[in-house]
Amino acid sequence: MISINGLVKNFGELEVIKGIDLNIEKGKIVVLIGPSGSGKTTFLRCLNVLETPTEGKIQIDENVLDFSRPVSKKSVAQFRSLTGMVFQSYNLFPHMTALGNVMEGPVTVKKIPKSEARKRAEDLLQKVGLADKIDFYPFQLSGGQQQRVGIARALAMEPKVMLFDEPTSALDPELVGEVLRVMENLAKEGMTMIVVTHEMRFAKDVADEVIFIDGGYIIERGHPDQIFNHPKEERTKQFLSVFE
Amino acid sequence: MYNLAESSLIPLLEGALYYTIPLTIISFMIGLTLAVLSAVARISTIKFLQTLSRIYVSIIRGTPLLVQLFIIFYGLPNIGITLDPFPSAIIGFSLNVGAYGSEIIRASILSIPKGQWEAGYSIGMSYTRILQRIILPQAARVSVPPLSNTFISLVKDTSLASLVLVTELFRKAQQIAAKEYNFLLLYIEAAIIYWVICFILSLFQNKIEHRLERFIS
Ligand SMILES: Nc1ncnc2c1ncn2[C@@H]1O[C@H](COP(=O)(O)OP(=O)(O)OP(=O)(O)O)[C@@H](O)[C@H]1O
Ligand SMILES: [Mg+2]
């Protein structure tokens, strides 16, 4: 369903993603792990085209973006709507209520009538456990609640893939669970997900596949049990030993 | 003396009500529109618009307001453009608010975290939509304190319009003072009226800023 071919991203002289090939089937949960600066965020941002890859091809279903030639703004916008992004720092719109945040995309981008968008936004907020907070502004919500609004906002665009960049690492420990539970439920419903996280428990319990990235390459990939209990590569072992 | 203060009060207040205040409000509205357009042009990726905005701001900020007013009112007739005092003043003050406001709004736009743009892009919004729906509303809040300072300065600056023959508050004071030979009294009276207007505005300013604070997280 998702296929990534020869993905390269340079920032000027600095090569950050050095050629990644990856296929992900529909409904799979893929967890990306790796040391700081290894390129995990950059990789996710390339899939959402918040960064324009230097080279390579990304395909989601029949939609292809080939970065070996210039891509049009329109095709980028269209491609973006296939992926939903959840940010480490939530990035909610502070001047809009929870409901406003979730309705914004459907109303301004998809041109869905307000009453219908509102109803769907309410359903989504209920799904992430915030039915009683729909009229709250971000500054009135806890970090965990804000992040759940962030998830609902991304879901409102009905993406085919959800991308999570360390969705819980800005949260106080006692708030991590509520966000992970929402993600687990999404996984159970069959959403395809790519998750960058340091929550190894989540990776073990929920992931179909764990990918270890270092220095802009995929070093090792496999079933969580294999990666966590029987890593083949020395670098993977070293990285995981920190989490023992 | 007391009589003069009393009898001149009405004409002075008329000057304020019919000229000073409308001049301030109209110029500020037009100026604010110019300011937003100029700020948006300046942050755009279109070189031509950037340059245009930069030149506009530089010329207006780099030349005295009084000279600008004289060019508009006394200068333009030489090339066949003759304007009445009031519209001349409106043009001059609007251009000024536009240029100073442009810098304020540009700084406010740049102060909005990059993550807000990215969140907008990630749900498929276009540049223009993000600017309009996400960035400008937040930038407006950041701009309120410096813009309300601009507004209060503008009230005082409108006294310059007296020199292009707008019969606003200060010109009225000049006229009466010349007739009655009491400059000190009339100018102090005018000063007090300016001060009262600015004082009332600053009360509003505090209130608005207080209300906006809670949204800035
Ligand atoms: N916009 C940018 N311009 C220049 N260099 C960048 C930019 N974004 C990221 N980098 C560099 O790319 C490298 C990879 O960064 P990235 O954020 O993808 O790492 P990461 O794996 O997400 O790390 P972390 O675990 O700390 O979040 C880093 O060396 C970083 O400094
Ligand atoms: Mg990162």
Coordinates of C-alpha atoms and ligand atoms in Angstrom, one line a residue:
Chain A
M1 CA 0.0 0.0 0.0
I2 CA 2.8 2.4 0.9
S3 CA 6.0 2.0 -1.0
I4 CA 9.1 4.2 -0.6
N5 CA 11.9 3.9 -3.0
G6 CA 15.4 5.3 -2.8
L7 CA 14.4 8.1 -0.5
V8 CA 17.2 10.6 0.1
K9 CA 17.0 13.9 2.0
N10 CA 19.9 16.4 2.2
F11 CA 20.0 19.7 4.1
G12 CA 22.6 21.5 2.0
E13 CA 25.7 19.5 2.5
L14 CA 24.3 17.4 5.3
E15 CA 22.9 14.0 4.2
V16 CA 20.2 13.0 6.6
I17 CA 18.3 10.2 4.8
K18 CA 20.7 8.3 2.7
G19 CA 18.5 6.0 0.7
I20 CA 15.5 4.3 2.3
D21 CA 13.4 1.6 0.7
L22 CA 10.3 0.4 2.5
N23 CA 7.0 -1.2 1.8
I24 CA 4.2 -1.2 4.3
E25 CA 1.0 -3.1 3.9
K26 CA -2.4 -1.7 4.7
G27 CA -3.4 -1.9 8.4
K28 CA 0.1 -2.4 9.6
I29 CA 1.6 -0.6 12.6
V30 CA 5.3 0.2 12.0
V31 CA 7.4 1.6 14.8
L32 CA 10.6 3.5 14.0
I33 CA 13.3 3.6 16.6
G34 CA 16.8 5.0 16.5
P35 CA 19.2 7.4 18.2
S36 CA 18.7 11.1 18.3
G37 CA 19.6 12.7 15.0
S38 CA 19.3 9.5 13.1
G39 CA 16.7 11.0 10.8
K40 CA 13.4 9.6 12.1
T41 CA 11.6 13.0 12.2
T42 CA 13.0 13.9 8.8
F43 CA 11.8 10.6 7.4
L44 CA 8.3 11.1 8.6
R45 CA 8.3 14.7 7.4
C46 CA 9.3 13.5 4.0
L47 CA 6.2 11.2 3.9
N48 CA 4.0 14.2 4.8
V49 CA 6.1 16.4 2.3
L50 CA 6.8 18.9 5.0
E51 CA 10.3 18.4 3.8
T52 CA 10.8 17.9 0.1
P53 CA 12.9 14.8 -0.5
T54 CA 16.0 15.3 -2.5
E55 CA 15.5 12.1 -4.4
G56 CA 13.3 9.1 -4.4
K57 CA 9.7 8.0 -4.9
I58 CA 6.8 7.7 -2.5
Q59 CA 3.7 5.9 -3.4
I60 CA 0.5 5.5 -1.4
D61 CA -2.0 3.3 -3.2
E62 CA -2.2 4.7 -6.7
N63 CA -0.8 8.1 -5.8
V64 CA 2.8 8.6 -6.7
L65 CA 5.2 11.5 -6.0
D66 CA 8.5 11.1 -7.8
F67 CA 11.1 13.6 -6.6
S68 CA 13.6 13.0 -9.4
R69 CA 11.7 15.7 -11.2
P70 CA 10.0 18.9 -9.8
V71 CA 6.6 18.2 -8.2
S72 CA 3.7 20.7 -8.4
K73 CA 2.2 22.4 -5.4
K74 CA -1.1 20.8 -6.3
S75 CA 0.2 17.3 -6.4
V76 CA 2.0 17.8 -3.0
A77 CA -1.2 19.2 -1.4
Q78 CA -3.1 16.2 -2.8
F79 CA -0.6 13.7 -1.6
R80 CA -0.5 15.4 1.8
S81 CA -4.1 14.7 2.4
L82 CA -3.3 10.9 2.3
T83 CA -1.3 11.2 5.4
G84 CA -2.2 12.5 8.8
M85 CA 0.6 14.0 10.9
V86 CA 0.7 14.1 14.7
F87 CA 3.4 16.3 16.1
Q88 CA 5.5 16.0 19.2
S89 CA 4.5 19.5 20.3
Y90 CA 0.8 19.0 19.3
N91 CA 0.8 22.3 17.2
L92 CA -2.9 22.9 17.9
F93 CA -4.3 26.2 16.7
P94 CA -4.5 28.2 19.9
H95 CA -7.2 30.5 18.8
M96 CA -9.7 27.8 18.0
T97 CA -11.5 25.4 20.3
A98 CA -10.9 21.7 20.2
L99 CA -13.9 21.4 17.9
G100 CA -12.6 24.3 15.8
N101 CA -9.2 22.6 15.4
V102 CA -10.8 19.3 14.2
M103 CA -13.3 21.0 11.9
E104 CA -10.7 23.3 10.2
G105 CA -9.4 20.9 7.6
P106 CA -12.8 19.4 6.6
V107 CA -14.4 22.8 6.3
T108 CA -11.6 24.8 4.6
V109 CA -9.9 22.1 2.6
K110 CA -12.6 19.5 1.9
K111 CA -15.4 22.2 1.8
I112 CA -17.7 20.0 3.8
P113 CA -20.7 21.9 5.1
K114 CA -20.2 23.2 8.6
S115 CA -23.1 21.3 10.2
E116 CA -21.8 18.0 8.8
A117 CA -18.2 18.7 9.7
R118 CA -19.3 19.7 13.2
K119 CA -21.1 16.4 13.7
R120 CA -18.1 14.4 12.5
A121 CA -15.7 16.4 14.6
E122 CA -17.8 15.8 17.6
D123 CA -17.8 12.0 16.9
L124 CA -14.0 12.1 16.5
L125 CA -13.5 14.0 19.7
Q126 CA -15.7 11.5 21.5
K127 CA -13.6 8.7 20.0
V128 CA -10.5 10.2 21.6
G129 CA -12.3 10.6 24.9
L130 CA -12.9 14.3 24.8
A131 CA -16.6 14.6 24.3
D132 CA -16.9 16.9 27.3
K133 CA -14.1 19.2 26.1
I134 CA -15.2 20.1 22.6
D135 CA -15.6 23.8 23.5
F136 CA -12.3 24.1 25.3
Y137 CA -9.4 26.1 24.0
P138 CA -6.0 24.4 23.9
F139 CA -4.7 26.5 26.8
Q140 CA -7.5 25.0 28.9
L141 CA -6.4 21.4 28.1
S142 CA -3.7 19.2 29.5
G143 CA -0.9 18.0 27.3
G144 CA -2.5 14.6 26.9
Q145 CA -5.8 16.1 26.0
Q146 CA -4.2 18.5 23.5
Q147 CA -2.4 15.6 21.8
R148 CA -5.7 13.7 21.5
V149 CA -7.2 16.7 19.8
G150 CA -4.2 16.6 17.5
I151 CA -4.9 13.0 16.7
A152 CA -8.6 13.8 16.0
R153 CA -7.6 16.8 13.8
A154 CA -5.4 14.5 11.7
L155 CA -8.1 11.8 11.5
A156 CA -10.7 14.4 10.4
M157 CA -9.0 14.5 7.0
E158 CA -9.6 10.7 6.6
P159 CA -6.0 9.9 5.9
K160 CA -4.9 6.5 4.7
V161 CA -1.8 6.6 6.9
M162 CA -1.3 8.2 10.3
L163 CA 2.2 9.5 11.1
F164 CA 3.2 10.0 14.7
D165 CA 6.4 11.8 15.6
E166 CA 7.1 11.1 19.3
P167 CA 3.5 11.9 20.2
T168 CA 4.1 11.3 23.9
S169 CA 7.6 12.6 24.6
A170 CA 6.5 16.1 25.5
L171 CA 4.0 14.7 28.1
D172 CA 4.2 14.2 31.8
P173 CA 4.5 10.5 32.5
E174 CA 1.0 10.1 33.9
L175 CA -0.5 11.5 30.7
V176 CA 1.3 9.2 28.3
G177 CA -1.1 6.3 28.8
E178 CA -4.2 8.1 27.6
V179 CA -2.6 9.0 24.3
L180 CA -1.1 5.5 23.8
R181 CA -4.5 4.0 24.4
V182 CA -6.1 6.2 21.7
M183 CA -3.3 5.0 19.3
E184 CA -3.9 1.4 20.3
N185 CA -7.6 1.7 19.5
L186 CA -6.8 3.2 16.1
A187 CA -4.5 0.3 15.4
K188 CA -7.3 -2.1 16.3
E189 CA -9.6 -0.4 13.9
G190 CA -7.2 -1.2 11.1
M191 CA -5.5 2.2 10.6
T192 CA -2.1 2.1 8.9
M193 CA 0.4 3.8 11.2
I194 CA 4.0 4.8 11.2
V195 CA 5.1 5.8 14.7
V196 CA 8.4 7.2 16.0
T197 CA 8.5 6.6 19.7
H198 CA 10.7 5.8 22.6
E199 CA 7.8 3.9 24.3
M200 CA 9.3 0.4 23.9
R201 CA 6.3 -1.1 25.6
F202 CA 4.0 0.3 22.9
A203 CA 6.3 -1.0 20.2
K204 CA 6.3 -4.5 21.8
D205 CA 2.6 -4.7 22.3
V206 CA 1.2 -3.0 19.3
A207 CA 3.7 -2.9 16.4
D208 CA 3.6 -5.4 13.6
E209 CA 7.1 -4.4 12.6
V210 CA 9.9 -2.4 14.3
I211 CA 12.5 -0.6 12.2
F212 CA 15.8 0.5 13.6
I213 CA 17.2 3.6 11.8
D214 CA 20.7 5.0 12.4
G215 CA 22.7 7.5 10.4
G216 CA 20.0 7.8 7.7
Y217 CA 19.8 4.1 6.9
I218 CA 17.5 1.3 7.9
I219 CA 19.9 -0.9 9.9
E220 CA 17.5 -3.6 10.9
R221 CA 13.8 -4.4 10.6
G222 CA 11.6 -7.2 11.9
H223 CA 8.9 -8.4 14.2
P224 CA 9.1 -6.7 17.6
D225 CA 10.1 -9.9 19.3
Q226 CA 13.0 -10.4 16.9
I227 CA 14.3 -6.8 17.2
F228 CA 13.9 -6.6 21.0
N229 CA 14.9 -10.1 21.9
H230 CA 17.2 -11.3 19.2
P231 CA 18.7 -8.3 17.4
K232 CA 21.1 -9.3 14.7
E233 CA 23.0 -6.0 14.3
E234 CA 25.6 -4.8 16.7
R235 CA 24.3 -1.2 16.5
T236 CA 20.7 -2.3 17.3
K237 CA 22.0 -4.2 20.4
Q238 CA 23.9 -1.2 21.5
F239 CA 21.0 1.2 21.1
L240 CA 18.5 -1.2 22.9
S241 CA 20.9 -1.7 25.8
V242 CA 20.2 1.8 26.9
F243 CA 16.5 0.9 27.4
E244 CA 17.1 -2.2 29.5
Chain B
M1 CA -9.8 84.2 31.6
Y2 CA -12.2 81.7 33.0
N3 CA -14.8 82.9 30.5
L4 CA -12.4 82.5 27.6
A5 CA -11.6 78.9 28.7
E6 CA -15.3 78.2 28.8
S7 CA -16.3 79.9 25.6
S8 CA -13.4 78.2 23.6
L9 CA -14.2 74.8 24.9
I10 CA -17.1 74.1 22.6
P11 CA -15.2 75.1 19.3
L12 CA -12.2 73.0 20.5
L13 CA -14.3 70.0 21.2
E14 CA -16.0 70.5 17.8
G15 CA -12.6 70.4 16.2
A16 CA -11.8 67.2 18.1
L17 CA -15.1 65.6 17.3
Y18 CA -15.5 66.6 13.6
Y19 CA -11.8 66.4 12.6
T20 CA -9.3 65.0 15.0
I21 CA -11.2 61.9 15.9
P22 CA -12.6 61.0 12.4
L23 CA -9.1 61.7 11.0
T24 CA -7.6 59.3 13.5
I25 CA -10.1 56.6 13.0
I26 CA -10.3 56.7 9.2
S27 CA -6.6 56.9 8.7
F28 CA -6.0 54.1 11.1
M29 CA -8.5 51.8 9.3
I30 CA -7.0 52.5 5.9
G31 CA -3.5 52.4 7.3
L32 CA -4.1 49.0 8.9
T33 CA -5.3 47.6 5.6
L34 CA -2.2 48.9 3.9
A35 CA -0.1 47.5 6.8
V36 CA -1.5 44.0 6.4
L37 CA -1.1 44.1 2.6
S38 CA 2.5 45.4 2.9
A39 CA 3.4 42.8 5.6
V40 CA 2.0 40.0 3.6
A41 CA 3.9 41.2 0.5
R42 CA 7.1 41.5 2.5
I43 CA 7.0 37.9 3.7
S44 CA 5.8 36.5 0.4
T45 CA 8.2 34.6 -1.9
I46 CA 7.5 37.0 -4.8
K47 CA 10.6 39.2 -5.1
F48 CA 8.8 42.1 -6.8
L49 CA 6.2 42.4 -4.0
Q50 CA 8.9 42.1 -1.3
T51 CA 10.9 44.9 -2.9
L52 CA 7.8 47.1 -3.3
S53 CA 6.9 46.7 0.3
R54 CA 10.5 47.4 1.4
I55 CA 10.7 50.6 -0.6
Y56 CA 7.3 51.9 0.6
V57 CA 8.2 51.3 4.3
S58 CA 11.7 52.8 3.9
I59 CA 10.5 56.0 2.2
I60 CA 7.7 56.6 4.7
R61 CA 9.7 55.9 7.7
G62 CA 12.7 57.7 6.4
T63 CA 11.0 61.1 5.8
P64 CA 9.3 63.5 8.2
L65 CA 5.5 63.2 8.3
L66 CA 5.2 66.9 8.0
V67 CA 7.2 66.9 4.8
Q68 CA 5.0 64.2 3.4
L69 CA 1.8 66.1 4.3
F70 CA 3.3 69.2 2.6
I71 CA 4.1 67.3 -0.6
I72 CA 0.6 65.9 -0.7
F73 CA -1.2 69.2 0.0
Y74 CA 1.1 71.9 -1.3
G75 CA 3.2 69.9 -3.8
L76 CA 0.8 67.8 -5.8
P77 CA -1.1 70.8 -7.2
N78 CA 2.0 71.6 -9.2
I79 CA 1.3 68.4 -11.3
G80 CA -2.4 69.2 -11.4
I81 CA -3.6 67.1 -8.4
T82 CA -5.4 69.4 -6.0
L83 CA -6.8 67.8 -2.9
D84 CA -8.8 69.3 0.0
P85 CA -7.1 69.5 3.4
F86 CA -9.0 66.6 5.0
P87 CA -8.4 64.0 2.2
S88 CA -4.7 65.2 2.0
A89 CA -4.4 64.5 5.7
I90 CA -6.1 61.2 5.5
I91 CA -3.7 60.1 2.7
G92 CA -0.7 61.2 4.6
F93 CA -1.6 59.6 7.9
S94 CA -2.9 56.4 6.3
L95 CA 0.5 55.9 4.5
N96 CA 2.2 56.4 7.8
V97 CA 0.2 54.0 9.8
G98 CA 0.6 51.6 6.8
A99 CA 4.4 51.7 7.0
Y100 CA 4.8 51.5 10.7
G101 CA 2.0 49.0 11.0
S102 CA 3.6 46.9 8.3
E103 CA 6.7 46.4 10.4
I104 CA 4.7 45.5 13.5
I105 CA 2.5 43.0 11.7
R106 CA 5.5 41.5 9.9
A107 CA 7.2 40.9 13.2
S108 CA 4.1 39.4 14.6
I109 CA 3.7 37.0 11.7
L110 CA 7.3 35.9 12.1
S111 CA 6.7 35.4 15.8
I112 CA 4.1 32.7 15.2
P113 CA 5.8 29.3 15.6
K114 CA 6.7 27.4 12.5
G115 CA 4.7 24.5 13.8
Q116 CA 1.5 26.4 13.1
W117 CA 2.3 26.6 9.4
E118 CA 3.2 22.9 9.4
A119 CA 0.0 21.9 11.2
G120 CA -1.9 23.8 8.5
Y121 CA 0.0 22.2 5.7
S122 CA -0.3 18.8 7.3
I123 CA -4.1 19.0 7.0
G124 CA -3.9 20.0 3.4
M125 CA -4.3 23.8 3.7
S126 CA -2.8 26.1 1.2
Y127 CA -0.3 29.0 2.0
T128 CA -3.0 31.6 1.6
R129 CA -5.5 29.7 3.7
I130 CA -3.0 29.1 6.5
L131 CA -2.1 32.8 6.4
Q132 CA -5.7 33.9 6.5
R133 CA -7.1 31.3 9.0
I134 CA -4.2 30.4 11.2
I135 CA -1.4 32.9 11.1
L136 CA -3.0 36.4 10.8
P137 CA -5.6 35.8 13.5
Q138 CA -2.8 34.9 15.9
A139 CA -0.5 37.7 14.6
A140 CA -3.3 40.1 15.1
R141 CA -3.3 39.3 18.8
V142 CA 0.4 39.8 19.1
S143 CA 0.1 43.1 17.2
V144 CA -2.5 44.6 19.4
P145 CA -0.3 46.2 22.1
P146 CA 2.2 47.9 19.6
L147 CA -0.7 48.8 17.3
S148 CA -2.6 50.5 20.0
N149 CA 0.5 52.5 20.8
T150 CA 0.5 53.5 17.1
F151 CA -3.1 54.5 17.4
I152 CA -2.5 56.7 20.4
S153 CA 0.5 58.4 18.7
L154 CA -1.7 59.0 15.7
V155 CA -4.2 61.0 17.8
K156 CA -1.4 63.3 18.7
D157 CA 0.2 63.4 15.3
T158 CA -3.1 64.6 13.7
S159 CA -2.2 68.0 15.2
L160 CA 0.2 68.3 12.2
A161 CA -2.9 68.4 10.0
S162 CA -3.3 72.0 11.3
L163 CA -0.4 72.9 9.0
V164 CA -2.3 71.7 5.9
L165 CA -5.3 73.7 7.0
V166 CA -7.5 71.0 8.5
T167 CA -9.5 72.8 11.1
E168 CA -9.0 70.2 13.7
L169 CA -8.5 70.7 17.4
F170 CA -5.1 72.3 17.3
R171 CA -5.9 74.6 14.4
K172 CA -9.0 75.7 16.2
A173 CA -6.9 76.5 19.2
Q174 CA -4.5 78.5 17.1
Q175 CA -7.3 80.5 15.5
I176 CA -8.9 81.4 18.8
A177 CA -5.6 82.1 20.4
A178 CA -4.6 84.6 17.6
K179 CA -7.9 86.4 17.9
E180 CA -8.0 86.6 21.7
Y181 CA -4.2 87.0 22.2
N182 CA -4.1 84.3 24.8
F183 CA -1.8 81.6 23.5
L184 CA -0.9 79.9 26.8
L185 CA -4.5 79.3 27.8
L186 CA -5.6 78.0 24.5
Y187 CA -2.6 75.7 23.9
I188 CA -2.9 74.3 27.4
E189 CA -6.6 73.7 26.9
A190 CA -5.8 71.9 23.6
A191 CA -3.2 69.9 25.4
I192 CA -5.6 68.8 28.1
I193 CA -8.2 67.7 25.5
Y194 CA -5.5 65.6 23.7
W195 CA -4.5 64.1 27.0
V196 CA -8.0 63.2 28.0
I197 CA -8.6 61.5 24.7
C198 CA -5.3 59.5 25.0
F199 CA -6.1 58.7 28.6
I200 CA -9.4 57.2 27.7
L201 CA -7.8 55.2 24.9
S202 CA -5.1 53.9 27.2
L203 CA -7.8 52.6 29.5
F204 CA -9.3 50.7 26.6
Q205 CA -5.9 49.5 25.6
N206 CA -5.3 47.9 29.0
K207 CA -8.7 46.2 28.9
I208 CA -8.1 44.7 25.5
E209 CA -4.6 43.6 26.3
H210 CA -5.9 41.9 29.4
R211 CA -8.5 40.0 27.5
L212 CA -6.0 38.9 24.8
E213 CA -3.4 37.6 27.3
R214 CA -5.3 34.4 28.1
F215 CA -5.0 33.2 24.5
I216 CA -1.3 33.5 24.3
S217 CA -0.1 30.2 25.7
Ligands
LIG1 N1 15.6 21.9 8.7 C1 16.8 21.3 8.9 N2 17.9 22.0 8.4 C2 19.2 21.4 8.6 N3 19.4 20.3 9.3 C3 18.3 19.6 9.8 C4 17.0 20.1 9.6 N4 16.2 19.2 10.2 C5 16.9 18.3 10.7 N5 18.2 18.5 10.5 C6 19.4 17.6 10.8 O1 19.0 16.3 10.4 C7 19.5 15.3 11.3 C8 18.4 14.4 11.6 O2 17.4 15.1 12.3 P1 16.0 14.4 12.8 O3 15.3 15.5 13.5 O4 15.4 13.8 11.6 O5 16.5 13.3 13.8 P2 15.6 12.4 14.8 O6 16.0 11.0 14.5 O7 14.2 12.8 14.7 O8 16.2 12.8 16.2 P3 15.4 13.0 17.6 O9 15.3 11.6 18.2 O10 16.4 13.8 18.4 O11 14.1 13.6 17.4 C9 20.0 16.1 12.5 O12 21.4 16.1 12.3 C10 19.5 17.4 12.3 O13 20.3 18.4 12.9
MG2 MG 12.8 13.6 16.0

